[in-house]
mmCIF file with all atom_site columns, C-alpha atoms in Angstrom:
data_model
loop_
_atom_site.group_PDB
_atom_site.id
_atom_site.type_symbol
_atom_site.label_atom_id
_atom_site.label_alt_id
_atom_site.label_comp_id
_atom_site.label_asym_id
_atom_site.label_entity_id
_atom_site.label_seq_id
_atom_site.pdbx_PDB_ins_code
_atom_site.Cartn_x
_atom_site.Cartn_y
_atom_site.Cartn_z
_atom_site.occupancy
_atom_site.B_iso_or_equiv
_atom_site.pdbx_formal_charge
_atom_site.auth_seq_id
_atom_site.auth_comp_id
_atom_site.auth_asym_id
_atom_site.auth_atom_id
_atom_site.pdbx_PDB_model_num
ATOM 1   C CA . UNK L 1 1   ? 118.416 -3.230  241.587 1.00 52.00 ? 662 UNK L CA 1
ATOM 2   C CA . UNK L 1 2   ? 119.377 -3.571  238.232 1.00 57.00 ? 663 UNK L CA 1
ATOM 3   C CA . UNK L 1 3   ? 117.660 -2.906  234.953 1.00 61.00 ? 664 UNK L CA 1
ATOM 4   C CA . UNK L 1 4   ? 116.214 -5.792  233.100 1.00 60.00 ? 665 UNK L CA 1
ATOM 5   C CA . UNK L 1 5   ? 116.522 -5.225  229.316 1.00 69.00 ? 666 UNK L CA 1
ATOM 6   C CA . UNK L 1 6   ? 113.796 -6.481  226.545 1.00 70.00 ? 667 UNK L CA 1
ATOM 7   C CA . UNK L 1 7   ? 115.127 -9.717  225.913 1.00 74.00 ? 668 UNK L CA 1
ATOM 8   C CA . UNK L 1 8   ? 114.983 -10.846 229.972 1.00 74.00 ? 669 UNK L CA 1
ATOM 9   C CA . UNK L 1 9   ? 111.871 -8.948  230.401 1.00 71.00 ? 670 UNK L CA 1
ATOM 10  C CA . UNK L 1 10  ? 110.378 -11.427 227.157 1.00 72.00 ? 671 UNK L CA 1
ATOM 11  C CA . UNK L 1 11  ? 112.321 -14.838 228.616 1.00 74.00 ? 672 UNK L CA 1
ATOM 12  C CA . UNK L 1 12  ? 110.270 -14.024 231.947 1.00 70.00 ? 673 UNK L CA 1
ATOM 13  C CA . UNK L 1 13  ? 107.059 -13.435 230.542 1.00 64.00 ? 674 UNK L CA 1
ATOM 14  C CA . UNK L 1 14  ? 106.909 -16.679 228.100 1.00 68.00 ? 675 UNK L CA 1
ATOM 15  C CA . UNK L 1 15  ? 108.444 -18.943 231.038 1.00 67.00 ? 676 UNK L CA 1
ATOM 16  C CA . UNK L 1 16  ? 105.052 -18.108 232.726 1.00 64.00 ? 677 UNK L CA 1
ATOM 17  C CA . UNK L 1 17  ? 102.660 -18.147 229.847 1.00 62.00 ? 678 UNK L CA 1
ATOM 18  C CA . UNK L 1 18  ? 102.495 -14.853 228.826 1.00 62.00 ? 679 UNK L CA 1
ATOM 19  C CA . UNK L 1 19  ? 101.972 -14.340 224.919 1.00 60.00 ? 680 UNK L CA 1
ATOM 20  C CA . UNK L 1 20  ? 103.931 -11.305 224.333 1.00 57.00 ? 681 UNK L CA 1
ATOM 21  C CA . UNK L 1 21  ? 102.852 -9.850  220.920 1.00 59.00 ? 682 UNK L CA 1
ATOM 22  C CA . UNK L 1 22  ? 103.046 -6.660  221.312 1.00 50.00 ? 683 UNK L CA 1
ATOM 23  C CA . UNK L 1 23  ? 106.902 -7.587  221.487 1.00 47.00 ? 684 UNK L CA 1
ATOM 24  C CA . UNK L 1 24  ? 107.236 -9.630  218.210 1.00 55.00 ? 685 UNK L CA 1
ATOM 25  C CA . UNK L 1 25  ? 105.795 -5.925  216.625 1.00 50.00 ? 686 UNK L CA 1
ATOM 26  C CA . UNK L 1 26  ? 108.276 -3.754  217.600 1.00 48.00 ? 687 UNK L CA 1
ATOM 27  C CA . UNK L 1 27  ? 111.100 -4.883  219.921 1.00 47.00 ? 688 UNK L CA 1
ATOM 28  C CA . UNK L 1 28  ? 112.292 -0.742  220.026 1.00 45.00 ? 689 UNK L CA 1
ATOM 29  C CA . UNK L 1 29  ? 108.959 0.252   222.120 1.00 48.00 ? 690 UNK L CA 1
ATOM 30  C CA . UNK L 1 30  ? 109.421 -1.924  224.920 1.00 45.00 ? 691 UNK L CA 1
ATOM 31  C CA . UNK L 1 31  ? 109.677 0.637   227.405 1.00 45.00 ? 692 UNK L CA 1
ATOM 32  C CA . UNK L 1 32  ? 105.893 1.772   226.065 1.00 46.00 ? 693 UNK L CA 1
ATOM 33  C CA . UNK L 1 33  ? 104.234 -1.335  226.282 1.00 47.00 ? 694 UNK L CA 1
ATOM 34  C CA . UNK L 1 34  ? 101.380 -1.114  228.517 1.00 47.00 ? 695 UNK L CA 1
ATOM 35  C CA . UNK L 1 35  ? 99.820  -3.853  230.818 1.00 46.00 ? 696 UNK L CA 1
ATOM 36  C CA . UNK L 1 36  ? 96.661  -3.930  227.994 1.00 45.00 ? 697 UNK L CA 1
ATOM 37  C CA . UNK L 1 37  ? 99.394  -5.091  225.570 1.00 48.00 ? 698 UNK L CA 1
ATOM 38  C CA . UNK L 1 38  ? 100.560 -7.616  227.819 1.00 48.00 ? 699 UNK L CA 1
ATOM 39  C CA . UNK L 1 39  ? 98.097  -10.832 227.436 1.00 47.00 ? 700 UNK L CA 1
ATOM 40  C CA . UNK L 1 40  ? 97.699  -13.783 229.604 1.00 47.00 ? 701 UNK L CA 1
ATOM 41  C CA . UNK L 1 41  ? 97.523  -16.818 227.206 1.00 45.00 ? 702 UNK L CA 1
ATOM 42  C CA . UNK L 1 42  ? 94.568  -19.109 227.347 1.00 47.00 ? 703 UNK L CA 1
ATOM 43  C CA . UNK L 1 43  ? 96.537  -21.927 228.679 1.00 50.00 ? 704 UNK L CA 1
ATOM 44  C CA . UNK L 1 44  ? 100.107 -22.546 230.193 1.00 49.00 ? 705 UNK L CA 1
ATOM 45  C CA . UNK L 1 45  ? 102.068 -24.618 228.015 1.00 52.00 ? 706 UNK L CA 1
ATOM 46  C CA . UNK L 1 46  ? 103.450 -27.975 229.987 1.00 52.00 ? 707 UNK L CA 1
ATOM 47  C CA . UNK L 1 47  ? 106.910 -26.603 230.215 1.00 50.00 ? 708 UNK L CA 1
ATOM 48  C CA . UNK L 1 48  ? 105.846 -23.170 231.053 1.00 50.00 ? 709 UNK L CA 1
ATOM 49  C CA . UNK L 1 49  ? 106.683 -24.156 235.025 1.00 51.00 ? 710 UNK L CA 1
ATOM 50  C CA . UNK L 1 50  ? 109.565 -26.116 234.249 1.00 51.00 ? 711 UNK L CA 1
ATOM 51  C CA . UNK L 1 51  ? 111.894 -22.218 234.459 1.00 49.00 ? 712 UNK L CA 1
ATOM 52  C CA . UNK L 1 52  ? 114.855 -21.790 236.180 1.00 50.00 ? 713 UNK L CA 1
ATOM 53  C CA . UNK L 1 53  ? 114.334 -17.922 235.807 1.00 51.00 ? 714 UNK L CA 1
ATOM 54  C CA . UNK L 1 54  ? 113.545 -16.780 239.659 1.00 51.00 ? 715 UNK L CA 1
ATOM 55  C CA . UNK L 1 55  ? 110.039 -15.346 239.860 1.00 51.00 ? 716 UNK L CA 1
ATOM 56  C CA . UNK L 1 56  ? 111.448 -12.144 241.715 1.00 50.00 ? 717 UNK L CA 1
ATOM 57  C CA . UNK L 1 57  ? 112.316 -10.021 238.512 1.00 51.00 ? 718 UNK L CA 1
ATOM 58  C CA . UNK L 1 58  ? 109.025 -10.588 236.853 1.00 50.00 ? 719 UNK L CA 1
ATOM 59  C CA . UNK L 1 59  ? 107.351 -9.105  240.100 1.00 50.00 ? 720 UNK L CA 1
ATOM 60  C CA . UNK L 1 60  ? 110.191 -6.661  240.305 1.00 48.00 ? 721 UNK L CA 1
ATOM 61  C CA . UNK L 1 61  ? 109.170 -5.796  236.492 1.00 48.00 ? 722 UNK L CA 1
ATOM 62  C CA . UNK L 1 62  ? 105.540 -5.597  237.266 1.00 46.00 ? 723 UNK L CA 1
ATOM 63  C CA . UNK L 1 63  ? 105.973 -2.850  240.054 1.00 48.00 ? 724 UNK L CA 1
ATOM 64  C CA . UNK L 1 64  ? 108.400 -1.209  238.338 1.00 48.00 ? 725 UNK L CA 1
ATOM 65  C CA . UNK L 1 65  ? 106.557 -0.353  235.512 1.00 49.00 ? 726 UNK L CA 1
ATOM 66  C CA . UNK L 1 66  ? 102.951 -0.741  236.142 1.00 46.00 ? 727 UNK L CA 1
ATOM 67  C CA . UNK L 1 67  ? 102.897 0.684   239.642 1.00 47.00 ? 728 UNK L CA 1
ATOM 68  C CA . UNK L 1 68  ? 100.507 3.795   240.802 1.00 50.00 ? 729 UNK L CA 1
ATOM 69  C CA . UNK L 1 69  ? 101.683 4.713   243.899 1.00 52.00 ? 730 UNK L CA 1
ATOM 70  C CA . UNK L 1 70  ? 103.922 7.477   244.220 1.00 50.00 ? 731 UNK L CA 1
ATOM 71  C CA . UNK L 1 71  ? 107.188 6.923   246.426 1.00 52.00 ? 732 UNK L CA 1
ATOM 72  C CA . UNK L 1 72  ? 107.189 10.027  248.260 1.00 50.00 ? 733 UNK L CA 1
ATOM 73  C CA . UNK L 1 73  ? 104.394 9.412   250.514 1.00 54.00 ? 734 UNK L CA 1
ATOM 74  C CA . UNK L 1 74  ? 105.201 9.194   254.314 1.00 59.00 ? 735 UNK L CA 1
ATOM 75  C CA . UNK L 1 75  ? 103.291 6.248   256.274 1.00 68.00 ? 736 UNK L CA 1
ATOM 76  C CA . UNK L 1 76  ? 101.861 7.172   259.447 1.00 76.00 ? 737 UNK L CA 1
ATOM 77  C CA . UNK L 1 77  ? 102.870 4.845   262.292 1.00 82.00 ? 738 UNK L CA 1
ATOM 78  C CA . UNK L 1 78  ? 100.085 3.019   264.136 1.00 83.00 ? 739 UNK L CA 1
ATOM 79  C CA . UNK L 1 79  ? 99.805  1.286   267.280 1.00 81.00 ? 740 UNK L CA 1
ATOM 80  C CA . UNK L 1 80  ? 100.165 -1.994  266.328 1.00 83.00 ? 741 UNK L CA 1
ATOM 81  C CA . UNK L 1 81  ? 103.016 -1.185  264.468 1.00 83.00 ? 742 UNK L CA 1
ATOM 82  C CA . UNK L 1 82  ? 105.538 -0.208  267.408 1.00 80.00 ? 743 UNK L CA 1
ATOM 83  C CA . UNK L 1 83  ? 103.464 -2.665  269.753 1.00 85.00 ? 744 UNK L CA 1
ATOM 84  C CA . UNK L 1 84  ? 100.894 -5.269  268.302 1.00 84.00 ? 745 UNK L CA 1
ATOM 85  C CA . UNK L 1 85  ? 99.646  -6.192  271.661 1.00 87.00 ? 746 UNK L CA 1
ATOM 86  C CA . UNK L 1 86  ? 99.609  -3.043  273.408 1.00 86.00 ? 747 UNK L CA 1
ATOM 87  C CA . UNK L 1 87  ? 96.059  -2.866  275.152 1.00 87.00 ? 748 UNK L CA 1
ATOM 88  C CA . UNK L 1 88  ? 94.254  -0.446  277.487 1.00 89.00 ? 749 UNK L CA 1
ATOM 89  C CA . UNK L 1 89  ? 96.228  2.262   278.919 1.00 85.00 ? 750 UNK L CA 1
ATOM 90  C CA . UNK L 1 90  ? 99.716  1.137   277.678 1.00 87.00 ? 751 UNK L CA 1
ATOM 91  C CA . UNK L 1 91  ? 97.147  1.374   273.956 1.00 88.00 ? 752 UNK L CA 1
ATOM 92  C CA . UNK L 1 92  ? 96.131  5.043   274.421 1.00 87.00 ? 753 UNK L CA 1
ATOM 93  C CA . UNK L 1 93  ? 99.756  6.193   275.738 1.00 86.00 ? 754 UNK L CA 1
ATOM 94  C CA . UNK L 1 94  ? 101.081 4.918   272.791 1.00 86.00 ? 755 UNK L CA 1
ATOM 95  C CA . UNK L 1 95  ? 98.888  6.616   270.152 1.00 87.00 ? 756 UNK L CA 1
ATOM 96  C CA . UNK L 1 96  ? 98.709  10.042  272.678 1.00 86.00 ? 757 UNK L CA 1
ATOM 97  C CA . UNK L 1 97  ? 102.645 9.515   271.528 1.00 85.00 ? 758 UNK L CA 1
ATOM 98  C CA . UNK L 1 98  ? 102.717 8.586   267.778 1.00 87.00 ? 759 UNK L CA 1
ATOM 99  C CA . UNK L 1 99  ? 100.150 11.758  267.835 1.00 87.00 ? 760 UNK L CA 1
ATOM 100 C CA . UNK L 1 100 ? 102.490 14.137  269.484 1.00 86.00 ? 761 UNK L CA 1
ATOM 101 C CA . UNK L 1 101 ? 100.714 14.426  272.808 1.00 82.00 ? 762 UNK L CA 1
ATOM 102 C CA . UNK L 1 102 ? 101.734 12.861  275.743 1.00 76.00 ? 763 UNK L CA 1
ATOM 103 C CA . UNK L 1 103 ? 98.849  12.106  277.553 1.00 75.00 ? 764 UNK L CA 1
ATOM 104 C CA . UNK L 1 104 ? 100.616 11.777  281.251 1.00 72.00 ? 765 UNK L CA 1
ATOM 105 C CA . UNK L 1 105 ? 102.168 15.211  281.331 1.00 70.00 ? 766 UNK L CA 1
ATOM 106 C CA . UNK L 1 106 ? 100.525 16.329  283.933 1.00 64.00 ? 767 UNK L CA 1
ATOM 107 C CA . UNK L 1 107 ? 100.670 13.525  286.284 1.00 65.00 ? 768 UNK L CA 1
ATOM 108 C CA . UNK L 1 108 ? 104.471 14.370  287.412 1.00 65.00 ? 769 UNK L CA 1
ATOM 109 C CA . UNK L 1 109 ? 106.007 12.603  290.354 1.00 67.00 ? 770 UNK L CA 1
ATOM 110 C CA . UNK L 1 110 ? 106.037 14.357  293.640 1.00 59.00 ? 771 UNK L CA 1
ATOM 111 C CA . UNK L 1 111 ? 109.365 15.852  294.317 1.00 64.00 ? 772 UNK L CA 1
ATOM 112 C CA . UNK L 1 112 ? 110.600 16.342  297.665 1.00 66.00 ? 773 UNK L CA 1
ATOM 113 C CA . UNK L 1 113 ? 110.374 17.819  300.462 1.00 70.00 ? 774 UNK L CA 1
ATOM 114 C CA . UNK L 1 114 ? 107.313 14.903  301.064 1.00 75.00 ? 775 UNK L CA 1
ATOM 115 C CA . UNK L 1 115 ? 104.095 15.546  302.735 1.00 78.00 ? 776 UNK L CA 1
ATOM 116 C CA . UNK L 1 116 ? 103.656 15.758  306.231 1.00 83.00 ? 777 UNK L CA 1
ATOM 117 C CA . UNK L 1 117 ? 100.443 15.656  308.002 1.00 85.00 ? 778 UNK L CA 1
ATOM 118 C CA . UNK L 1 118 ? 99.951  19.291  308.062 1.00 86.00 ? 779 UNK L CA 1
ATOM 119 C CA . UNK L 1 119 ? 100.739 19.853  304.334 1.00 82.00 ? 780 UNK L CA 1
ATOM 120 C CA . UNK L 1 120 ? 100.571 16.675  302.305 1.00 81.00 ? 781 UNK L CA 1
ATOM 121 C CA . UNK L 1 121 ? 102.187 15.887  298.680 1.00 74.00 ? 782 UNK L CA 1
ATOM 122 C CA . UNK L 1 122 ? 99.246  15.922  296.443 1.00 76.00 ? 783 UNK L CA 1
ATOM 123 C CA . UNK L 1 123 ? 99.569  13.009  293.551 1.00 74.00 ? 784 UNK L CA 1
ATOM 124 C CA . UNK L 1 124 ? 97.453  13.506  290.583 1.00 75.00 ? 785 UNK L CA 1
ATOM 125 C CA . UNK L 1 125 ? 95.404  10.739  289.250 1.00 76.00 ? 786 UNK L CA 1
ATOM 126 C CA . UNK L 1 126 ? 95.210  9.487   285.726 1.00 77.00 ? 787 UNK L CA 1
ATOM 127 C CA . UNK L 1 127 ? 91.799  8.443   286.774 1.00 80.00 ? 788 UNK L CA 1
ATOM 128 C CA . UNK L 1 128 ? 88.892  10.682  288.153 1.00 82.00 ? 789 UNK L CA 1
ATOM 129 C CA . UNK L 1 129 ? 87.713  8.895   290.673 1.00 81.00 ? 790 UNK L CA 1
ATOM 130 C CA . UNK L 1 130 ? 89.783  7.645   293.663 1.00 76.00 ? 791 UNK L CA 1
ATOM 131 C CA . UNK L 1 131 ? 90.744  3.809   293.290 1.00 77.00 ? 792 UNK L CA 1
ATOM 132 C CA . UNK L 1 132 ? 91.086  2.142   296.230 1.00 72.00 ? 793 UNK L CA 1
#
């Protein structure tokens, strides 16, 4: 995005009420200005709302400059992120995954040759007690 210099950042400001004082000061230590300095006025003029100035660089400006958060943070994934409706099982195989672990490892498919009556293919359960 581009930069916004100290005459745009003042238009924005005024067309939404702000009383910029700090600015009619010193228009060199713009960059220094802090949100104290920065003062809401009592009332909005009747024009104040009348702007064609789009209300995106003011917010833009505001996060810019005032924000706290630092931008190398990673965000850690949750369920309802990949899948918002994700419930029950599908719910804990998902966050088994996002944690690393993959909760169904052991519980493999039977591979061939198949059970006979004499030595059957054992099928391991996800739950502990047989379901019938």
């Amino acid at each position: 995005m581009r930069q916004m210099n100290a005459e745009e950042d003042r238009r924005v400001f005024q067309s939404y009420g702000f009383n910029l004082r700090a600015l009619d000061n010193n228009e060199t230590e713009s960059e220094e200005r802090t949100s104290q300095q920065i003062t809401k006025s009592q009332h909005f003029p009747a024009d104040s709302f009348k702007s064609h100035v789009s209300p995106l660089p003011s917010a833009y400006f505001l996060t810019r400059r005032f924000s706290t958060g630092s931008a190398g943070t990673a965000v850690k994934k949750r369920v309802e992120d990949v899948m918002p409706i994700a419930t029950g099982h599908e719910r804990e195989e998902l966050q088994a995954e996002l944690e690393g672990k993959k909760i169904l490892e052991d519980v493999n498919n039977p591979v061939g040759p198949f059970g006979t009556k004499e030595s059957p293919a054992v099928v391991k359960s996800y739950y502990n007690k047989r379901i019938v």
